[in-house]
Tab-separated table of C-alpha atoms in Angstrom:
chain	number	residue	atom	x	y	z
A	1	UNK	CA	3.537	13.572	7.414
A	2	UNK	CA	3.601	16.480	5.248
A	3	UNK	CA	0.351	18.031	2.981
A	4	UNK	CA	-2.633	20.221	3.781
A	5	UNK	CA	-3.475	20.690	7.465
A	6	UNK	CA	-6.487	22.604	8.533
A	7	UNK	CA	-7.130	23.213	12.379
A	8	UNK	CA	-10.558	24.073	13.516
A	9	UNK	CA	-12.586	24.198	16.800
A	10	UNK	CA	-15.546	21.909	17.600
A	11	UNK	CA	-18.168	22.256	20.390
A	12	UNK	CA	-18.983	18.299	20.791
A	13	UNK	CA	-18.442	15.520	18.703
A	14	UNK	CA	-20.976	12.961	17.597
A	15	UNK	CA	-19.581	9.747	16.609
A	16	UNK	CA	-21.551	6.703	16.084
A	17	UNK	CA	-20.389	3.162	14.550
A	18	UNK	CA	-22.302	1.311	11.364
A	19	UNK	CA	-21.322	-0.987	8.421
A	20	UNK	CA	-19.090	0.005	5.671
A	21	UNK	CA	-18.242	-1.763	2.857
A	22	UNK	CA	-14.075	-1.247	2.766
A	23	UNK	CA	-13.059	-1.901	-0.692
A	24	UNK	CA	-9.483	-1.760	-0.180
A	25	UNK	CA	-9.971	-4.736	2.559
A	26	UNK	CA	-11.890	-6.500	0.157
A	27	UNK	CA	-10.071	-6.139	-2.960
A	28	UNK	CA	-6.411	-6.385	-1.353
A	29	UNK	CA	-6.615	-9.415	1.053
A	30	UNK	CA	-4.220	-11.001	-0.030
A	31	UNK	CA	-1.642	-8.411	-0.040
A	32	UNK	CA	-2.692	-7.016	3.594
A	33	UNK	CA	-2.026	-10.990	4.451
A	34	UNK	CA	1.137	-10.883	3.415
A	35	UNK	CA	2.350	-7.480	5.002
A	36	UNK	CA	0.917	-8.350	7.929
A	37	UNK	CA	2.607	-11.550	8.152
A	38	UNK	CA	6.148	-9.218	7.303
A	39	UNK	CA	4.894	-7.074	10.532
A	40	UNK	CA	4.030	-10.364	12.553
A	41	UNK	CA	7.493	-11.580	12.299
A	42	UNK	CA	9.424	-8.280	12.774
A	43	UNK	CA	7.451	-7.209	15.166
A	44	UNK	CA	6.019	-10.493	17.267
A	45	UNK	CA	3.780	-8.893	19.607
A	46	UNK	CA	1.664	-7.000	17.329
A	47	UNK	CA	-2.206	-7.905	17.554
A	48	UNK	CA	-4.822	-8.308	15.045
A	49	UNK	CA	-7.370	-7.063	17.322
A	50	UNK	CA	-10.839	-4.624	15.925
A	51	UNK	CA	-10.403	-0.907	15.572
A	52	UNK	CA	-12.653	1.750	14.293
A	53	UNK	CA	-12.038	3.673	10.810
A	54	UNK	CA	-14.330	6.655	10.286
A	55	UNK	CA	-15.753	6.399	6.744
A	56	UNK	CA	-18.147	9.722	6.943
A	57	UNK	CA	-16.671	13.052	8.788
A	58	UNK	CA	-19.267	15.768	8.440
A	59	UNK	CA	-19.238	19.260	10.380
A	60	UNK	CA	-22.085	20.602	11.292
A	61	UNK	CA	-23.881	24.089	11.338
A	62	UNK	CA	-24.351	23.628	15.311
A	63	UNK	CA	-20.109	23.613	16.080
A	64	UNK	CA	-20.740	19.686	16.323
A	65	UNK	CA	-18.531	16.870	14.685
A	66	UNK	CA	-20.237	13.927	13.309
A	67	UNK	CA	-18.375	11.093	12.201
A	68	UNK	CA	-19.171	7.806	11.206
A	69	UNK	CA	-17.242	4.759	12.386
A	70	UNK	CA	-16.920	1.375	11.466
A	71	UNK	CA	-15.533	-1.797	12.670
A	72	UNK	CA	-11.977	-3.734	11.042
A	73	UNK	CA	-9.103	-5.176	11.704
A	74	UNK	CA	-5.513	-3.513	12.925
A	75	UNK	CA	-3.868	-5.569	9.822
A	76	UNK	CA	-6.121	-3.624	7.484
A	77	UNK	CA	-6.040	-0.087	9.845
A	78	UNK	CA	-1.998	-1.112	9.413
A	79	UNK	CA	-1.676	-2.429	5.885
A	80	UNK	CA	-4.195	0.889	4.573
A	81	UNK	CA	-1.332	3.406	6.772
A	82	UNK	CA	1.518	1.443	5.314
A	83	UNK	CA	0.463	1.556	1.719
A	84	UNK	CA	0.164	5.481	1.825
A	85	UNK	CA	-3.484	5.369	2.553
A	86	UNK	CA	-4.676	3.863	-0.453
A	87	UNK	CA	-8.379	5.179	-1.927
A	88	UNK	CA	-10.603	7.811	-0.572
A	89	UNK	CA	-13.288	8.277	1.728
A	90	UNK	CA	-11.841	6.607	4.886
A	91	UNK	CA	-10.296	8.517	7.600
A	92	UNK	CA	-8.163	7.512	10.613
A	93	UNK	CA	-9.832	9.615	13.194
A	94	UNK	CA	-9.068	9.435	17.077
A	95	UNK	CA	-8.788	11.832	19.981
A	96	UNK	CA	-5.568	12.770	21.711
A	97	UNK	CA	-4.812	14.372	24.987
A	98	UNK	CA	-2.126	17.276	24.717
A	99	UNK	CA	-1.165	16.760	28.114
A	100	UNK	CA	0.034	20.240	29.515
A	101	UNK	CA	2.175	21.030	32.299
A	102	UNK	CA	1.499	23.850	35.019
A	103	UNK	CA	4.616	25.911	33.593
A	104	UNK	CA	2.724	25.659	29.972
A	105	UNK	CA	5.137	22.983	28.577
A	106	UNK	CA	3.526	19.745	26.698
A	107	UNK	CA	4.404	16.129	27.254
A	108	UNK	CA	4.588	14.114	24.273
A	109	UNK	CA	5.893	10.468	23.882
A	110	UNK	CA	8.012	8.381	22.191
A	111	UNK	CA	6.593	5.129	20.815
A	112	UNK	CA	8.397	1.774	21.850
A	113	UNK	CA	9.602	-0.634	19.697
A	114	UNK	CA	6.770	-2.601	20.282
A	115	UNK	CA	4.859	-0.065	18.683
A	116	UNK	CA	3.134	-0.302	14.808
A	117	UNK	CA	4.749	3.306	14.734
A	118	UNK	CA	7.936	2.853	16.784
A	119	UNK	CA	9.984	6.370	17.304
A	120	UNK	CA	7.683	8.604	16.007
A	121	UNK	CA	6.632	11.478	18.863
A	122	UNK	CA	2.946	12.386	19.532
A	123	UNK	CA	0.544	12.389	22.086
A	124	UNK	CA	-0.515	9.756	24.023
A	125	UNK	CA	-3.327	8.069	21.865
A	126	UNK	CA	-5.092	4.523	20.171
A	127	UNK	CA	-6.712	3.735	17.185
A	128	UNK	CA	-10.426	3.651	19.071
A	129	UNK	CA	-11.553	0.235	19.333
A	130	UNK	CA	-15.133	-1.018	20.676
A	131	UNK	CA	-14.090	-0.904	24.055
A	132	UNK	CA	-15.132	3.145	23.591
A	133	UNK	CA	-18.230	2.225	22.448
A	134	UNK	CA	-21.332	3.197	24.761
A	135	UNK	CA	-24.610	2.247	23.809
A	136	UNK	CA	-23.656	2.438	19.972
A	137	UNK	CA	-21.950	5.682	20.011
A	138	UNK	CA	-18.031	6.231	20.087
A	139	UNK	CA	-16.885	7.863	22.928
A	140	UNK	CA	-13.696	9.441	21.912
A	141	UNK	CA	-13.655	11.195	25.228
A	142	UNK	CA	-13.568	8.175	27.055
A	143	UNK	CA	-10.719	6.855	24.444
A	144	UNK	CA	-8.876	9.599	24.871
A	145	UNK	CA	-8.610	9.514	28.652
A	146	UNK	CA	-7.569	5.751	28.417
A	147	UNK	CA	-5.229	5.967	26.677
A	148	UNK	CA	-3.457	9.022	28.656
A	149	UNK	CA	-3.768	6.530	31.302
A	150	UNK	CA	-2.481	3.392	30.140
A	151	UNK	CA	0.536	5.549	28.366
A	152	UNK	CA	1.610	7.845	31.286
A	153	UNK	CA	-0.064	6.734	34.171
A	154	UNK	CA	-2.064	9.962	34.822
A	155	UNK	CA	-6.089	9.187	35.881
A	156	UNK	CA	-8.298	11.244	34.407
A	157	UNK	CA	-9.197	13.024	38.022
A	158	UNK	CA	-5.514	14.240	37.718
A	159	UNK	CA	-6.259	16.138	34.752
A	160	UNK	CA	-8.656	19.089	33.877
A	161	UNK	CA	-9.694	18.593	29.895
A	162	UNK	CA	-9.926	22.038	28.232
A	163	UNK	CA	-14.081	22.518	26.561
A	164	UNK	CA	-14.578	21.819	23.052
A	165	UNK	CA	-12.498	20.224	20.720
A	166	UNK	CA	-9.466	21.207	18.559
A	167	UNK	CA	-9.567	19.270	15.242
A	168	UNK	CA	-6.811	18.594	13.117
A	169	UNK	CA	-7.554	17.896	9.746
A	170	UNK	CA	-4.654	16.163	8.064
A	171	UNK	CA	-5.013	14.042	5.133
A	172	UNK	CA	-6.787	10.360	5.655
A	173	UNK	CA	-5.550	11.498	9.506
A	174	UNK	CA	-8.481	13.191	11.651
A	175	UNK	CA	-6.909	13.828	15.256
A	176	UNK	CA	-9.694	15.487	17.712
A	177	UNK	CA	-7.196	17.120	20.417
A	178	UNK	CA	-8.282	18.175	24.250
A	179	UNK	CA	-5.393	19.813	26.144
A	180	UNK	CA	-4.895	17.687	29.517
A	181	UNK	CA	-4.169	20.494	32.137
A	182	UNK	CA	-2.100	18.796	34.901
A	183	UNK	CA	-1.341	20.765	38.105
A	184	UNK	CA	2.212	19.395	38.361
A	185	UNK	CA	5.691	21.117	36.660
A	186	UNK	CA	6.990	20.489	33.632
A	187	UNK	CA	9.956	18.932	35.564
A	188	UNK	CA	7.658	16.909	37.788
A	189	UNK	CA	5.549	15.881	34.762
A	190	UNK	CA	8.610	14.568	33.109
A	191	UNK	CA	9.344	13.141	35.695
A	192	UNK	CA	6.197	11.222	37.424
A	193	UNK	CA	6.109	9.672	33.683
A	194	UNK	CA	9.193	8.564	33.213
A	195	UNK	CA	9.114	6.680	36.619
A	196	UNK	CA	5.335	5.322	35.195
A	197	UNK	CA	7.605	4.056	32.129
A	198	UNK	CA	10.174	2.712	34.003
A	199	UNK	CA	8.101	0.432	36.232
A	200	UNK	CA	6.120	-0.919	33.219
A	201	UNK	CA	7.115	-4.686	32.283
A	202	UNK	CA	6.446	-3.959	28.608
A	203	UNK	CA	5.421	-0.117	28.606
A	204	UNK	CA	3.441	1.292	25.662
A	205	UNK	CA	6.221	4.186	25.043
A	206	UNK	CA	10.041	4.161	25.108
A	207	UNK	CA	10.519	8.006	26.619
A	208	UNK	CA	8.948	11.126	26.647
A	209	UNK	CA	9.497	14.767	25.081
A	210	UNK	CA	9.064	17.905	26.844
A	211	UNK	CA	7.964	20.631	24.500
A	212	UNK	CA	7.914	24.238	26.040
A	213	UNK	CA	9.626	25.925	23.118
A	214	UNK	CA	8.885	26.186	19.197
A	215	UNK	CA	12.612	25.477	19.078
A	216	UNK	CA	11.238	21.772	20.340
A	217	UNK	CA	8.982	20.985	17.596
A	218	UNK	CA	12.137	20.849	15.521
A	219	UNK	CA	12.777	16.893	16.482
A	220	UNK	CA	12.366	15.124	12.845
A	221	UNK	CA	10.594	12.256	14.361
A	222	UNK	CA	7.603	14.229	15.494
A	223	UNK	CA	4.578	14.216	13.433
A	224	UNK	CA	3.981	17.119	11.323
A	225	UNK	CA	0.300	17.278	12.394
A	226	UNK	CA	1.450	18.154	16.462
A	227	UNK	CA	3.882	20.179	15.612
A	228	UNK	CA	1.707	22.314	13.289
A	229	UNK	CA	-0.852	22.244	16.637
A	230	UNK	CA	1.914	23.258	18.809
A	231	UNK	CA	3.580	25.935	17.362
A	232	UNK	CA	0.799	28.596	18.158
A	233	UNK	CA	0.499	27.583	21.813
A	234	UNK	CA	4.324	27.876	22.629
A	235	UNK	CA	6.548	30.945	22.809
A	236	UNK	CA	9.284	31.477	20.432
């Protein structure tokens, strides 16, 4: 994605879920039908199941995030992405681990064809849905780790989450990063999550991407967003 990207650092995030009155899902629901339905048969397996949008993203004097979910449908997260993010005031917003080998290279993945997003390269993540929610708040930490999990196969007790929060503002997209410091090579890494692909009946990602180099970011199909993250924790 290209546009204005603005990285800053958070302390803690505070993310809680409430209504919201989407007018794009209920002015256009007819149209998100019918692209859906396109999607559906294209892509079979896709499923209509609840995500959380953010429609408030404040930052606070304290170093803390707030944002302010609430609950809809992956044909309208999809439809809204498809249509170039259509109206203001809504924000995609989700945490991603930046998984990070011993030798200082970062594994990235590519999505499957299975995937709403199939080739692009980024970080293990999900749309948070209410299975992150604990008692009413959002726990993007606890998304975040899932996902690295059900992507790579690494546990969370494998991994040692850097403090605070790196924020990447861009566009509609609000990404809330945590490097993932894993003990194990670059080369092992790579490894021990390709084998994790391998084994999967219907894996979540077709491959992974080792990036130790800003001469790596240079793959088209990775999202401007992590490369613009990257480039000022690699060497040249």
């Amino acid at each position: 994605m290209s546009g204005e990207i603005e990285i800053a650092s958070a302390a803690a995030l505070h993310c809680v879920l409430e209504p919201h009155d989407w007018a794009f899902d209920r002015l256009r629901g007819a149209e998100i039908d019918a692209h859906w339905a396109t999607r559906r048969a294209a892509v079979p397996s896709l499923y209509d199941g609840p995500v959380l949008l953010a429609h408030g993203v404040s930052r606070g004097e304290n170093g803390t995030l707030g944002v302010r979910f609430f609950t809809t449908r992956f044909s309208r997260f999809l439809a809204w992405r498809d249509f170039g993010f259509p109206g203001g005031g809504v924000h995609n917003c989700f945490s991603m681990p930046a998984l990070r080998s011993s030798d200082g290279a970062f594994l990235l993945g590519e999505m499957g064809a299975d995937h709403s997003a199939a080739g692009a390269i980024y970080f293990p993540a999900g749309t948070p849905d209410p299975s992150d929610l604990r008692d009413g708040i959002v726990d993007l930490e606890a998304n975040l780790l899932r996902e690295l999990e059900e992507e790579t196969g690494i546990a969370a007790q494998e991994v040692r989450l850097s403090p605070g929060w790196t924020i990447v503002f861009a566009g509609p997209r609000v990404a809330c990063m945590r490097i993932a410091q894993s003990p194990l090579s670059a080369a092992a890494l790579e490894e021990r999550v390709t084998a994790f692909i391998a084994a999967q009946n219907k894996p979540e990602l077709a491959g992974v991407r080792m990036a130790a180099r800003r001469a790596d970011l240079a793959e088209p199909r990775m999202l401007h967003f992590i490369r613009r993250f990257l480039e000022p924790l690699l060497p040249t």
